[in-house]
mmCIF file of C-alpha atoms in Angstrom:
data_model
loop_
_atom_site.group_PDB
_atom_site.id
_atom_site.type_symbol
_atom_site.label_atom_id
_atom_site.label_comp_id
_atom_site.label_asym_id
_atom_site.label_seq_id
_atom_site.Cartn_x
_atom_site.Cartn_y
_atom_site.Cartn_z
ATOM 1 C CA UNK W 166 -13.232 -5.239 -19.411
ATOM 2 C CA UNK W 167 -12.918 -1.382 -17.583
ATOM 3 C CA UNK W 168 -14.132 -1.840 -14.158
ATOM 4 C CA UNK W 169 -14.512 0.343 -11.042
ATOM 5 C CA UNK W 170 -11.456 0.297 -9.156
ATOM 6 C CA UNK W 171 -12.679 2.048 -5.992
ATOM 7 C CA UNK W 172 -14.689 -0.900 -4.459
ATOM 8 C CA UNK W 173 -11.876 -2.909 -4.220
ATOM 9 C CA UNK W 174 -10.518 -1.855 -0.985
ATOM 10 C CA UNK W 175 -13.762 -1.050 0.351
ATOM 11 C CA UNK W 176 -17.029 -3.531 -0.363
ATOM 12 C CA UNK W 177 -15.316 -6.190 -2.997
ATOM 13 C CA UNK W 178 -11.924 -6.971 -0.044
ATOM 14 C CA UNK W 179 -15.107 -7.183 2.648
ATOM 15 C CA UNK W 180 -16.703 -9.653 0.225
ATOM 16 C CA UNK W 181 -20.000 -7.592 0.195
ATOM 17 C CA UNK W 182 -19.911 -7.276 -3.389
ATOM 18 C CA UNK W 183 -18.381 -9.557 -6.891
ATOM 19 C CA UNK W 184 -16.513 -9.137 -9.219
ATOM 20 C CA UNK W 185 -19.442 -8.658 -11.913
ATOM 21 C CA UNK W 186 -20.753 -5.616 -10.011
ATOM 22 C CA UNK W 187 -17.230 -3.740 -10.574
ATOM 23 C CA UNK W 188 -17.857 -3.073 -14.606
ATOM 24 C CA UNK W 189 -17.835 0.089 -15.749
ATOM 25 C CA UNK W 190 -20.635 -0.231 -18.410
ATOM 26 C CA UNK W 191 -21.568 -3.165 -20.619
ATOM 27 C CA UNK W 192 -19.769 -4.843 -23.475
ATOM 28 C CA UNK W 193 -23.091 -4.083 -25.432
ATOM 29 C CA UNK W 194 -22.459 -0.299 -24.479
ATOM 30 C CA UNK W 195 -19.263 -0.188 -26.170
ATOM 31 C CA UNK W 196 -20.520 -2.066 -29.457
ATOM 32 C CA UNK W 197 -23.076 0.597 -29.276
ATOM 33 C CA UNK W 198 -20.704 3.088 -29.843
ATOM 34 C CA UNK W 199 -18.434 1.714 -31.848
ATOM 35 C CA UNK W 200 -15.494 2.190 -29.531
ATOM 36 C CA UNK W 201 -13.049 -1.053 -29.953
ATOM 37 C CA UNK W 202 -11.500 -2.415 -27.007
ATOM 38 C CA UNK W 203 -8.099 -4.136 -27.363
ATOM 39 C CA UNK W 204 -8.199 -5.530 -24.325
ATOM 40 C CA UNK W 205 -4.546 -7.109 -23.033
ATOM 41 C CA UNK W 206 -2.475 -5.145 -25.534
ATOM 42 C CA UNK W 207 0.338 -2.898 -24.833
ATOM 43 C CA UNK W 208 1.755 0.253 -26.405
ATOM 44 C CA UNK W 209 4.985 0.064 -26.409
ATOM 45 C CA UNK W 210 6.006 3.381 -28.744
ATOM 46 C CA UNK W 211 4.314 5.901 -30.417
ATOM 47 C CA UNK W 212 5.239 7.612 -33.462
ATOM 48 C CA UNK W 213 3.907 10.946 -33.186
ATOM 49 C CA UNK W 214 5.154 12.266 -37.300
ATOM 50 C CA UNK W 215 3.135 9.510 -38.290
ATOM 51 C CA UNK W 216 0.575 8.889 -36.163
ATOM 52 C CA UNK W 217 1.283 5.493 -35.108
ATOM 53 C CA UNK W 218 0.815 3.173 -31.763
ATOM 54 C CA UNK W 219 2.717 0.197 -31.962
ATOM 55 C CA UNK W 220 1.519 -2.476 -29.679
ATOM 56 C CA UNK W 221 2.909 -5.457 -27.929
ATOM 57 C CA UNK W 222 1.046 -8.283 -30.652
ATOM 58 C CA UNK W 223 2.988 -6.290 -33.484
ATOM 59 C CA UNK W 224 -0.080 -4.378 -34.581
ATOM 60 C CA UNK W 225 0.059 -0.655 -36.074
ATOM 61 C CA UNK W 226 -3.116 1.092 -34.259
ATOM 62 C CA UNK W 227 -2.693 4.356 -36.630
ATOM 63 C CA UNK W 228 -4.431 7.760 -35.592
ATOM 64 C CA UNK W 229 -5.204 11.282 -35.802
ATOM 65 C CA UNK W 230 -5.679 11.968 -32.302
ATOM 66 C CA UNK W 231 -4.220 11.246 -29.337
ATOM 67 C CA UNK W 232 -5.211 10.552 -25.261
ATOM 68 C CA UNK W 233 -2.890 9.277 -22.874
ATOM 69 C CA UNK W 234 -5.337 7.839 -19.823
ATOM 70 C CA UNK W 235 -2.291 5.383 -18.713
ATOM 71 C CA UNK W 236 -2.898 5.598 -14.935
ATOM 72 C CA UNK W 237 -0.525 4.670 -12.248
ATOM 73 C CA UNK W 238 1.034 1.819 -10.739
ATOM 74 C CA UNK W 239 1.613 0.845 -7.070
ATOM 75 C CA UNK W 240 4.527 2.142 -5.651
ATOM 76 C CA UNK W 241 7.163 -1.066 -4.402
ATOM 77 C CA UNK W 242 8.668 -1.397 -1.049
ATOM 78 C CA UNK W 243 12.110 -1.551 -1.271
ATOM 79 C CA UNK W 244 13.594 -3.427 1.282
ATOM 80 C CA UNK W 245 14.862 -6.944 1.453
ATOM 81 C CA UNK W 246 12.250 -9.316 1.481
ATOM 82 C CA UNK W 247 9.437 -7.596 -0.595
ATOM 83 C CA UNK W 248 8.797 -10.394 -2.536
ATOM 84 C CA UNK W 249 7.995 -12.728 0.159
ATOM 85 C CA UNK W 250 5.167 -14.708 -0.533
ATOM 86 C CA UNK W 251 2.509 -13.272 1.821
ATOM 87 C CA UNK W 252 3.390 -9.588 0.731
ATOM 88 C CA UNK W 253 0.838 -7.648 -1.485
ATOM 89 C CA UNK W 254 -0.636 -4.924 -3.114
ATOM 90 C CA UNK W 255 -4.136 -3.582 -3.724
ATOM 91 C CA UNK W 256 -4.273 -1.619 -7.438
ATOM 92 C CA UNK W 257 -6.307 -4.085 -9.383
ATOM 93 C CA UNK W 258 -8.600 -6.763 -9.320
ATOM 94 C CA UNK W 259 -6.024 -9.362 -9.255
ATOM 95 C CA UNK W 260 -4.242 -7.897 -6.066
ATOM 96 C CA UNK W 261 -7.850 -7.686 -4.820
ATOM 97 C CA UNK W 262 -8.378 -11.807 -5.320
ATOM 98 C CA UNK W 263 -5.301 -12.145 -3.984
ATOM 99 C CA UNK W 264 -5.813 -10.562 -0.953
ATOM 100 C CA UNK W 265 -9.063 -11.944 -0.672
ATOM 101 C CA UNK W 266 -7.622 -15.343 -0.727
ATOM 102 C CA UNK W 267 -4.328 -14.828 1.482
ATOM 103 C CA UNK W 268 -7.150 -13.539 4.131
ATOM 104 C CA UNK W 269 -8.696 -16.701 4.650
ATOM 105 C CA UNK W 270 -6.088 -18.030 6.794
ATOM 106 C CA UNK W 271 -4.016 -14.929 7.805
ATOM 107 C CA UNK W 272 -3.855 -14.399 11.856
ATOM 108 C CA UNK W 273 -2.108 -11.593 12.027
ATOM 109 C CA UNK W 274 -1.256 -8.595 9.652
ATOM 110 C CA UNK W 275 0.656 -5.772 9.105
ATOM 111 C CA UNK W 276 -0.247 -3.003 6.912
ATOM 112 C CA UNK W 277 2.399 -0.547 5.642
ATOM 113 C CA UNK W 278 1.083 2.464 4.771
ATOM 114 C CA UNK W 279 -1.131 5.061 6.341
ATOM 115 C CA UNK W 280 -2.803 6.722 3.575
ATOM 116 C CA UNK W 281 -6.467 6.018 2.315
ATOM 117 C CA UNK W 282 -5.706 2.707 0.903
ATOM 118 C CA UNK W 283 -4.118 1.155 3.723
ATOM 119 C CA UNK W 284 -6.570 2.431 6.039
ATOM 120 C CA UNK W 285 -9.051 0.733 4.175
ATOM 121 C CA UNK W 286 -7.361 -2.415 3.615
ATOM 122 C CA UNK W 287 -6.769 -2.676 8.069
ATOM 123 C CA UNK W 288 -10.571 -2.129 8.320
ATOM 124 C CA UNK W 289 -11.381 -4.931 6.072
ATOM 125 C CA UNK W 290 -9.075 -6.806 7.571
ATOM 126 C CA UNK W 291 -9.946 -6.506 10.820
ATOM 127 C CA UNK W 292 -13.364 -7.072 10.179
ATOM 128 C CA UNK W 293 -12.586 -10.658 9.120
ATOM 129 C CA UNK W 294 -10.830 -10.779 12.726
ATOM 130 C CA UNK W 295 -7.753 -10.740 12.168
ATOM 131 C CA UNK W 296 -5.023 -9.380 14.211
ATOM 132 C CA UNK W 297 -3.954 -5.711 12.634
ATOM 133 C CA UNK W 298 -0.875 -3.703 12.526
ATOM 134 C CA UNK W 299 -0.486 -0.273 11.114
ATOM 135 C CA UNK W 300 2.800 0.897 10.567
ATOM 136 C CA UNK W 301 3.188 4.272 8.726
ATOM 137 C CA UNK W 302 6.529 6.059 8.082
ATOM 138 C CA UNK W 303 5.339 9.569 8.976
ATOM 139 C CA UNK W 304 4.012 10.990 12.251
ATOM 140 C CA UNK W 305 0.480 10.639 11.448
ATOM 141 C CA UNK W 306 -2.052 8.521 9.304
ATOM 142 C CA UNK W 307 -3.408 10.001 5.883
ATOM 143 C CA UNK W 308 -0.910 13.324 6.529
ATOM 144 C CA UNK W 309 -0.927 14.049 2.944
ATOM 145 C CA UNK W 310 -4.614 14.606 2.608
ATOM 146 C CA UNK W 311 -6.282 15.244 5.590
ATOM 147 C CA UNK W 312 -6.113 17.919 8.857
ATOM 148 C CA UNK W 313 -4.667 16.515 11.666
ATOM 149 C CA UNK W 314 -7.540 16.896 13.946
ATOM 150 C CA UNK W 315 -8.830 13.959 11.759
ATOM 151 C CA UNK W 316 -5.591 12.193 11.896
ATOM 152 C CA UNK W 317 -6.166 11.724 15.574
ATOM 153 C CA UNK W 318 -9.501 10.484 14.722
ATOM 154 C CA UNK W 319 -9.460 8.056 12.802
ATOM 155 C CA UNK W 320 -5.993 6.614 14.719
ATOM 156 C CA UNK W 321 -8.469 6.400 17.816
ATOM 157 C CA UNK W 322 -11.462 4.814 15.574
ATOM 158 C CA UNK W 323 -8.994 1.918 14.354
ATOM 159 C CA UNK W 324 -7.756 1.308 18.034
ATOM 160 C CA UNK W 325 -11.532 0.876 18.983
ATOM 161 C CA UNK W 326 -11.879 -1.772 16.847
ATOM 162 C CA UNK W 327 -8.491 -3.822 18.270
ATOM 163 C CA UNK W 328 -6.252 -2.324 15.363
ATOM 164 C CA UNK W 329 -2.201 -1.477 16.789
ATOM 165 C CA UNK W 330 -1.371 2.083 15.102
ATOM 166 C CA UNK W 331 2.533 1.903 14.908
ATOM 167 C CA UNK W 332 3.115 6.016 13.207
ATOM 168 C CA UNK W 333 6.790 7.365 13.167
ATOM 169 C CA UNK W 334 7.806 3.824 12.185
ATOM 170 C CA UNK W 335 10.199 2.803 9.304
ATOM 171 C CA UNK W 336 10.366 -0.608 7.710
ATOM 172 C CA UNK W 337 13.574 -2.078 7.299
ATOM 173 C CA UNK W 338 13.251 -5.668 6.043
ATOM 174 C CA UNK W 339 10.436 -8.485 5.882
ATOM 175 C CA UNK W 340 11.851 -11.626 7.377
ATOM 176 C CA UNK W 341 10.732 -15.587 6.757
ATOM 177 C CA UNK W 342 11.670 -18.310 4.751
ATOM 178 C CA UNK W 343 9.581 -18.375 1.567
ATOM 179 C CA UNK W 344 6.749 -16.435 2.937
ATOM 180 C CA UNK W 345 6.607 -13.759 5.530
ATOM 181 C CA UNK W 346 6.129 -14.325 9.099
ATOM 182 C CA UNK W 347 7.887 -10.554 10.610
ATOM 183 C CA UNK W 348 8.398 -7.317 9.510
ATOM 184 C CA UNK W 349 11.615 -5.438 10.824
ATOM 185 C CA UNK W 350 11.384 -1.989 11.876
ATOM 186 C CA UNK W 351 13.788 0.729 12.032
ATOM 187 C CA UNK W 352 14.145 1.098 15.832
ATOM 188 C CA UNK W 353 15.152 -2.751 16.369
ATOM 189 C CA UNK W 354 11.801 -4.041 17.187
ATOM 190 C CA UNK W 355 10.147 -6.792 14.895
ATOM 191 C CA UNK W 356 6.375 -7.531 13.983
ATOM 192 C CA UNK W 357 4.719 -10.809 13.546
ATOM 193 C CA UNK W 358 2.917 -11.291 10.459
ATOM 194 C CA UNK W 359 1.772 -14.099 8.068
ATOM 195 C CA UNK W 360 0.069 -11.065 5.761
ATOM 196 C CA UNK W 361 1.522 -7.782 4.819
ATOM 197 C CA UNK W 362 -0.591 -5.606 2.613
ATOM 198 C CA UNK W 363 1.695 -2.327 1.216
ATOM 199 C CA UNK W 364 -0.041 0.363 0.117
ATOM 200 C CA UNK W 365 3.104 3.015 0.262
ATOM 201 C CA UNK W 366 1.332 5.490 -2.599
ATOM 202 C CA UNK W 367 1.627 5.008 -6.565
ATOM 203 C CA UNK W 368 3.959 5.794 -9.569
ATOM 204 C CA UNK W 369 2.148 7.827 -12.450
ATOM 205 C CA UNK W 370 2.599 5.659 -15.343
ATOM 206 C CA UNK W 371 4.678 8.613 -17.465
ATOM 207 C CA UNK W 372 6.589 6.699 -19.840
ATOM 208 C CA UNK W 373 4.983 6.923 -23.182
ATOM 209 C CA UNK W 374 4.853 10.696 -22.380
ATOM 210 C CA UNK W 375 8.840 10.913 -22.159
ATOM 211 C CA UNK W 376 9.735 8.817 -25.015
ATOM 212 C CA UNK W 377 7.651 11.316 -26.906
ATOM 213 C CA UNK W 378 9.069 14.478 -25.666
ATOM 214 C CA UNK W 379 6.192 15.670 -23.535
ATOM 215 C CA UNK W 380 6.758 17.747 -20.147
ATOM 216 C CA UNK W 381 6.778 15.394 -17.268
ATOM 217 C CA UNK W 382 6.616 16.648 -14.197
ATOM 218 C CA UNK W 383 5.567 14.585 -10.989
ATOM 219 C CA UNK W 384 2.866 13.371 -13.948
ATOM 220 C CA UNK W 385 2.117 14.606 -17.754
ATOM 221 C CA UNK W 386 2.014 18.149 -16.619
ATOM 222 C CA UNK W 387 -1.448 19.190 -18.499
ATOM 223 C CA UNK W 388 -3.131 22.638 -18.794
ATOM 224 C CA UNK W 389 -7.007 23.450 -17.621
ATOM 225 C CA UNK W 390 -8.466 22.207 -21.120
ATOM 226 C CA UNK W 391 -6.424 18.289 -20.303
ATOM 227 C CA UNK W 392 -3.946 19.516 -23.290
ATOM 228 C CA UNK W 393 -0.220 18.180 -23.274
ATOM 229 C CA UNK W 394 3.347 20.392 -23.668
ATOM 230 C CA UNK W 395 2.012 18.714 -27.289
ATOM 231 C CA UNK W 396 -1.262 20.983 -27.443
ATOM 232 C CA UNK W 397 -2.652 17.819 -30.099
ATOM 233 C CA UNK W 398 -2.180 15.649 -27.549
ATOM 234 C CA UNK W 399 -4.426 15.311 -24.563
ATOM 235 C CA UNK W 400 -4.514 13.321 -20.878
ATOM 236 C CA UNK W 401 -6.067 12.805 -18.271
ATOM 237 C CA UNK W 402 -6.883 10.951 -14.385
ATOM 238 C CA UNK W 403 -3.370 9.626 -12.187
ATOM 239 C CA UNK W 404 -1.072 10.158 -14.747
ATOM 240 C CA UNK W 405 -1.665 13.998 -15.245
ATOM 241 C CA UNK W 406 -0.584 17.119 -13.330
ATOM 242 C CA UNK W 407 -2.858 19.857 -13.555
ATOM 243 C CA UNK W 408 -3.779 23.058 -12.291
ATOM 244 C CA UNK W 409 -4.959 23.418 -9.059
ATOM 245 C CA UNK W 410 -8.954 24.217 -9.411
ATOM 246 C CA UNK W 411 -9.018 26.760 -6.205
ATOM 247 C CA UNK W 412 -5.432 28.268 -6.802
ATOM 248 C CA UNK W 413 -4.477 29.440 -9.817
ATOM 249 C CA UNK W 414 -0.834 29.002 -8.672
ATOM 250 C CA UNK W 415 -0.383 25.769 -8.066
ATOM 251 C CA UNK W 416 -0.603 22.683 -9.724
ATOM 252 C CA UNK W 417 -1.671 19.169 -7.961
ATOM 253 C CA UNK W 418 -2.315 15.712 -9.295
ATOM 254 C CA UNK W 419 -5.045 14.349 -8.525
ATOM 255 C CA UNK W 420 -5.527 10.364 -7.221
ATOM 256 C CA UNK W 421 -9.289 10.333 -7.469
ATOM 257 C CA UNK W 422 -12.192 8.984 -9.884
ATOM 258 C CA UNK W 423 -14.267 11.824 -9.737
ATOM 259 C CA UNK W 424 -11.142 13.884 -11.095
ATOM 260 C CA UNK W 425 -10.906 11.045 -14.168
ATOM 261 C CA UNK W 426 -13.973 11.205 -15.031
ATOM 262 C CA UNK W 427 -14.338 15.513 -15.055
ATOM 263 C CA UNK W 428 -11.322 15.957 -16.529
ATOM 264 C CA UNK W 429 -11.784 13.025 -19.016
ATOM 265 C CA UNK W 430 -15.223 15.241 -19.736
ATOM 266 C CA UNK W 431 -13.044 18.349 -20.320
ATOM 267 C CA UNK W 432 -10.121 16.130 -22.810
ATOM 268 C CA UNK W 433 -13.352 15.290 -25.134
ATOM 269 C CA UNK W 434 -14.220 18.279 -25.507
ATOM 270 C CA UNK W 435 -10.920 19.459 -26.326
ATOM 271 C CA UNK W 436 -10.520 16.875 -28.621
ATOM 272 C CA UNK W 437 -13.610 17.700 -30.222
ATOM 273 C CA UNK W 438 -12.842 21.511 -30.836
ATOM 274 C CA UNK W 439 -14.829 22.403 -27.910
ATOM 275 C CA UNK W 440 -13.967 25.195 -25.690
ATOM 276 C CA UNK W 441 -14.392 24.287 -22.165
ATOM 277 C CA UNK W 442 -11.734 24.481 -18.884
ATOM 278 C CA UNK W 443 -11.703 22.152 -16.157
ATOM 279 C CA UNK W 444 -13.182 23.590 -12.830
ATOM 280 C CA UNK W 445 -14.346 20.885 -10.560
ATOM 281 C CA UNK W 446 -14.295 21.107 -7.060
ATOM 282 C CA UNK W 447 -11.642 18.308 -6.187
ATOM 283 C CA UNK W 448 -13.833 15.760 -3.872
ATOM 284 C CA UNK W 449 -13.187 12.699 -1.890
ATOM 285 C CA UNK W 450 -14.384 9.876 0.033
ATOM 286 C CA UNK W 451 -12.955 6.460 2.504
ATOM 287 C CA UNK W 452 -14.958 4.299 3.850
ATOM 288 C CA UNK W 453 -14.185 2.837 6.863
ATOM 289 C CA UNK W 454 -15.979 0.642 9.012
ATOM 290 C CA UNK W 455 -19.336 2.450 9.825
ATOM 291 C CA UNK W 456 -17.784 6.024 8.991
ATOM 292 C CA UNK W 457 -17.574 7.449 5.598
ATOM 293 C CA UNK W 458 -15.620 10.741 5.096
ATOM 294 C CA UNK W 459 -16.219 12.692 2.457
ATOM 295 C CA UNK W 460 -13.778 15.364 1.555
ATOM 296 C CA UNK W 461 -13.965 18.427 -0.657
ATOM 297 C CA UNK W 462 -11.795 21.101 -1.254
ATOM 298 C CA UNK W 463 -8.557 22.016 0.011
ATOM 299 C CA UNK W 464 -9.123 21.191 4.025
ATOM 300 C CA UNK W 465 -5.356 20.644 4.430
ATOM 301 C CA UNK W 466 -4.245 24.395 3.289
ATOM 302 C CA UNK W 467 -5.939 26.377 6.433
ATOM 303 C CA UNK W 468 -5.520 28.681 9.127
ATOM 304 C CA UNK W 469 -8.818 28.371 10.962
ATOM 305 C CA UNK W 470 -10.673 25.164 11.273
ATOM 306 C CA UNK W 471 -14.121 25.117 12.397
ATOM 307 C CA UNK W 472 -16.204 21.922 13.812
ATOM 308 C CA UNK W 473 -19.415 21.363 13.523
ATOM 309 C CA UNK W 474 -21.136 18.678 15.654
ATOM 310 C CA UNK W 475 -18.904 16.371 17.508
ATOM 311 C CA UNK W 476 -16.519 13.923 17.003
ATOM 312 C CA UNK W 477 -18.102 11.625 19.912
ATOM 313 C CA UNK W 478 -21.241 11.585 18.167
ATOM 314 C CA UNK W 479 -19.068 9.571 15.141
ATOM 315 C CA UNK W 480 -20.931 12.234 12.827
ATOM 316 C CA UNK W 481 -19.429 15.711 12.745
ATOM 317 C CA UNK W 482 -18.084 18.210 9.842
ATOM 318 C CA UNK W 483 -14.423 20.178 10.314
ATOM 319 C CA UNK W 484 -14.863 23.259 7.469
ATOM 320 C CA UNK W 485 -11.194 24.729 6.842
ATOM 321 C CA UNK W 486 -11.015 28.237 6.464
ATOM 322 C CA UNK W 487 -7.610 30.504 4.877
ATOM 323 C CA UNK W 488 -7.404 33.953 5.596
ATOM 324 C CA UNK W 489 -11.179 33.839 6.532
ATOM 325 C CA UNK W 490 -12.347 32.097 2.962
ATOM 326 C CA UNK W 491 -13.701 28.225 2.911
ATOM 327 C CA UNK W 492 -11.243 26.203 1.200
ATOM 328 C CA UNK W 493 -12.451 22.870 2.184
ATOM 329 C CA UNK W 494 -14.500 20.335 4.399
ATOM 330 C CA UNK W 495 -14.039 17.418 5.885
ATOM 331 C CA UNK W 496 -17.329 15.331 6.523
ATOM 332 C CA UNK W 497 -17.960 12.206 8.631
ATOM 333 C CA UNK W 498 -21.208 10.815 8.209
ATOM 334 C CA UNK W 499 -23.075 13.959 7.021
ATOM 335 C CA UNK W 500 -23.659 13.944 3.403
ATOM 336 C CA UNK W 501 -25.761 17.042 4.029
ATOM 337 C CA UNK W 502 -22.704 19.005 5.057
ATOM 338 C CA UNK W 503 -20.523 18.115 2.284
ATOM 339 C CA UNK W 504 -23.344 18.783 -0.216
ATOM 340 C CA UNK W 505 -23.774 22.293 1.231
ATOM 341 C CA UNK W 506 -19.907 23.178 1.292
ATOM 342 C CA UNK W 507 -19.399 21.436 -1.804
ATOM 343 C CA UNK W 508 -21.819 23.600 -3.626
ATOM 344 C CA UNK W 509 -20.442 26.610 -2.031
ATOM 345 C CA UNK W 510 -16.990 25.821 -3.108
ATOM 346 C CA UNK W 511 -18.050 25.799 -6.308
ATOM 347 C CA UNK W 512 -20.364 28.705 -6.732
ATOM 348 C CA UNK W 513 -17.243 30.688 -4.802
ATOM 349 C CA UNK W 514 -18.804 31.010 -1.411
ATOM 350 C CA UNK W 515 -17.784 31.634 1.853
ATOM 351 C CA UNK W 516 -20.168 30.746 4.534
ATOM 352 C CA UNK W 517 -19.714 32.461 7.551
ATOM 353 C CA UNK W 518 -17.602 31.175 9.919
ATOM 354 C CA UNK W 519 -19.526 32.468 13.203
ATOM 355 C CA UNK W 520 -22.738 30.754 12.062
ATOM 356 C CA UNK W 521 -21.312 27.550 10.428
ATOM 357 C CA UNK W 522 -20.585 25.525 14.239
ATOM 358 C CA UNK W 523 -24.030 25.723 15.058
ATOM 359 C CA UNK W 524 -25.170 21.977 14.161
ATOM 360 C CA UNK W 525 -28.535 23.134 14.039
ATOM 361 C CA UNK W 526 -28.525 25.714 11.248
ATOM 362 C CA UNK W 527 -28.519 23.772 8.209
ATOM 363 C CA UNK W 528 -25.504 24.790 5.916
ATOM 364 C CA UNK W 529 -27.693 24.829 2.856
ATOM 365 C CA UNK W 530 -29.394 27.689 3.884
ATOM 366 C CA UNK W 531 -26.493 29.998 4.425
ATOM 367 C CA UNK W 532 -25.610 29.551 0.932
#
C-alpha cells in the first residue's frame, strides 16, 4: 500500500516508529473513492493512439487520461564490489528493513554520500553506536542544497557525536570476500567496514516518458500547470522538471514531498479543466540527531547571508539575500523563523536585512 517514504531514514531506521505508521491513508480511504490500486503491477508500454497501459500480468488498463507519478530510483555505485553483501541502499521500505537488520551487528560503517540521505542514515547509525564513516566525493557535505556556512556545521555536529567526516574523498572499490569488510579510496588509503550504506543521489524514473516521445530533460520536463511536451498528458514529484517557482528562468527538479504533493494538487486540476499554476514556495527539512533544519527557498543562490542567533546556541536562522531580495532561509531549530520567511517568500517579501539579525525582533512582525 502507498506509504510515507520520508520517515525511513529518519524515525523508522532509529526504530522509533513501524512500519504501520508509514501509510499514506487507509485501504478503506481508497474504496471510498473508488480509486483501484493494482498494487505490484508494472507498465511496461503505453499506447498513447489508443489509450492503452499494458502491464507486466498481461492486462490492458485502457484510459482517457494520463499521469505519469513514476518517481525515481537510487542511483548505483559503480565500482567493483557494489554488490557485496553488506552494501545498501535506503529508497524504500525494503532497503529500510534491510538496513535495520544489517545494523544489529554492524561495528563499523561507512556511509558514501554526503547529501541529506546519507547524513541521516550516519546519525541513525551512530546512535545505535556504531563506529561511522562519512566519505563524500565533493569538498563539502549536502553542497548541492545548502550554504556552506551550514556545511561546516553540520560536519562539526557529526564529529561531536564520534562520526569521521572523510569530504574530497573518492571511492574506488569495496573489498571482502562475500561481504564487505573495506572500502578503497582514491588516494590509496582503505576503510574498515562490515556496513556500507550508499546514498550517492537518485535516477528519475523517465522511461515510459521516452518510449512515448515526451521531452526528457534531467526529468519529464513539465510546464507550471504539471502538463507534458504532450499537453494531455500530465506528471508530477521526482520524475518531473519544472519551472523554478522564484525564477522564471530556470527550471529545477525537485526531490521533496511537499513538491509531490503541490504539484500533484496543480496536475488534478489540470486534468480536471481547471485553471491553476503551480507556485509553492519550494521547502525542506533533515532531521538529525536533536537538530532539525528546515529549509525554504533558494538559500544556495545568494550574495549576502545574514544570521540570526547563533550557531553555538544549536538554534539559529541564516536568511540568504540576492541583490538585496530574500531568496531563502535556512532554519535550525526555529520553526518560528522558517514560518515567518516562508510566508514572506510567498507573499513576495523582503524583510529587511538591517533588522532581520536581531534575535529578538520576531520575524513575523516585519512582515
Amino acid at each position: 500500500m502507498p506509504y510515507h517514504r520520508p520517515p525511513l531514514s529518519k524515525d523508522y531506521l532509529a526504530g522509533t516508529i513501524t512500519a504501520e505508521s508509514l501509510a499514506l491513508r487507509p485501504g478503506s480511504f481508497f474504496d471510498s473513492k473508488a480509486i483501484e490500486l493494482e498494487l505490484g503491477v508494472r507498465v511496461e508500454r503505453i499506447d498513447i493512439t489508443s489509450g492503452v497501459a499494458h502491464t507486466s500480468t498481461g492486462a490492458e488498463l485502457t484510459f482517457d487520461q494520463l499521469a505519469l507519478a513514476t518517481g525515481a530510483r537510487a542511483r548505483r555505485l559503480g565500482v567493483p564490489g557494489a554488490s557485496l553483501k553488506g552494501v545498501v541502499y535506503l529508497r524504500d521500505l525494503s532497503d529500510a528493513d534491510r538496513l535495520r537488520s544489517a545494523m544489529v551487528d554492524a561495528r563499523r560503517a561507512v556511509v558514501i554520500g554526503g547529501g541529506f540521505i546519507g547524513l541521516e542514515a550516519a546519525a541513525a547509525l551512530a546512535g545505535r553506536g556504531i563506529d561511522v564513516t562519512i566519505v563524500e566525493a565533493t569538498d563539502r557535505l549536502m553542497g548541492r542544497a545548502v550554504t556552506t556556512l551550514l556545511s561546516s556545521w553540520f560536519s562539526d555536529l557529526h564529529e561531536t557525536h564520534g562520526v569521521t567526516v572523510r569530504c574530497g574523498a573518492g571511492v574506488v572499490a569495496l573489498d571482502g570476500k562475500g561481504k564487505v569488510s573495506s572500502v578503497a579510496l582514491a588516494d590509496g588509503s582503505s576503510l574498515p567496514a562490515d556496513l556500507v550504506v550508499i546514498g550517492i543521489g537518485v535516477e528519475p524514473r523517465t522511461e515510459l516518458a521516452e518510449e512515448i516521445g515526451l521531452t526528457v530533460d534531467r526529468g519529464i520536463v513539465v510546464d507550471n500547470r504539471s502538463r507534458c511536451s504532450d499537453p494531455e498528458i500530465v506528471a508530477v514529484g521526482d520524475v518531473t522538471v519544472l519551472p523554478h517557482p522564484l525564477d522564471p528562468t530556470a527550471t529545477i527538479r525537485l526531490e521533496s514531498v511537499q513538491n509531490a504533493t503541490d504539484q500533484a494538487d496543480v496536475a488534478a486540476a489540470t486534468l480536471l479543466g481547471q485553471e491553476r499554476e503551480y507556485s509553492a514556495v519550494p521547502w525542506f527539512w533533515s532531521d538529525q540527531y536533536d537538530a532539525k533544519l528546515q529549509m525554504v527557498g533558494a538559500p544556495s543562490a545568494y550574495d549576502e547571508l545574514v544570521m540570526r542567533g547563533s550557531p553555538d546556541d544549536g538554534a539559529f536562522t541564516v536568511l540568504a539575500y540576492a541583490h538585496g531580495r530574500l531568496v531563502g532561509a535556512e532554519c535550525i531549530n526555529s520553526a518560528a523563523d522558517f514560518v515567518a520567511v516562508r510566508r514572506a517568500l510567498a507573499a513576495g517579501i523582503t524583510l529587511p536585512v538591517d533588522r532581520v539579525a536581531d534575535p529578538t525582533v520576531r520575524l513575523k512582525t516585519l512582515l
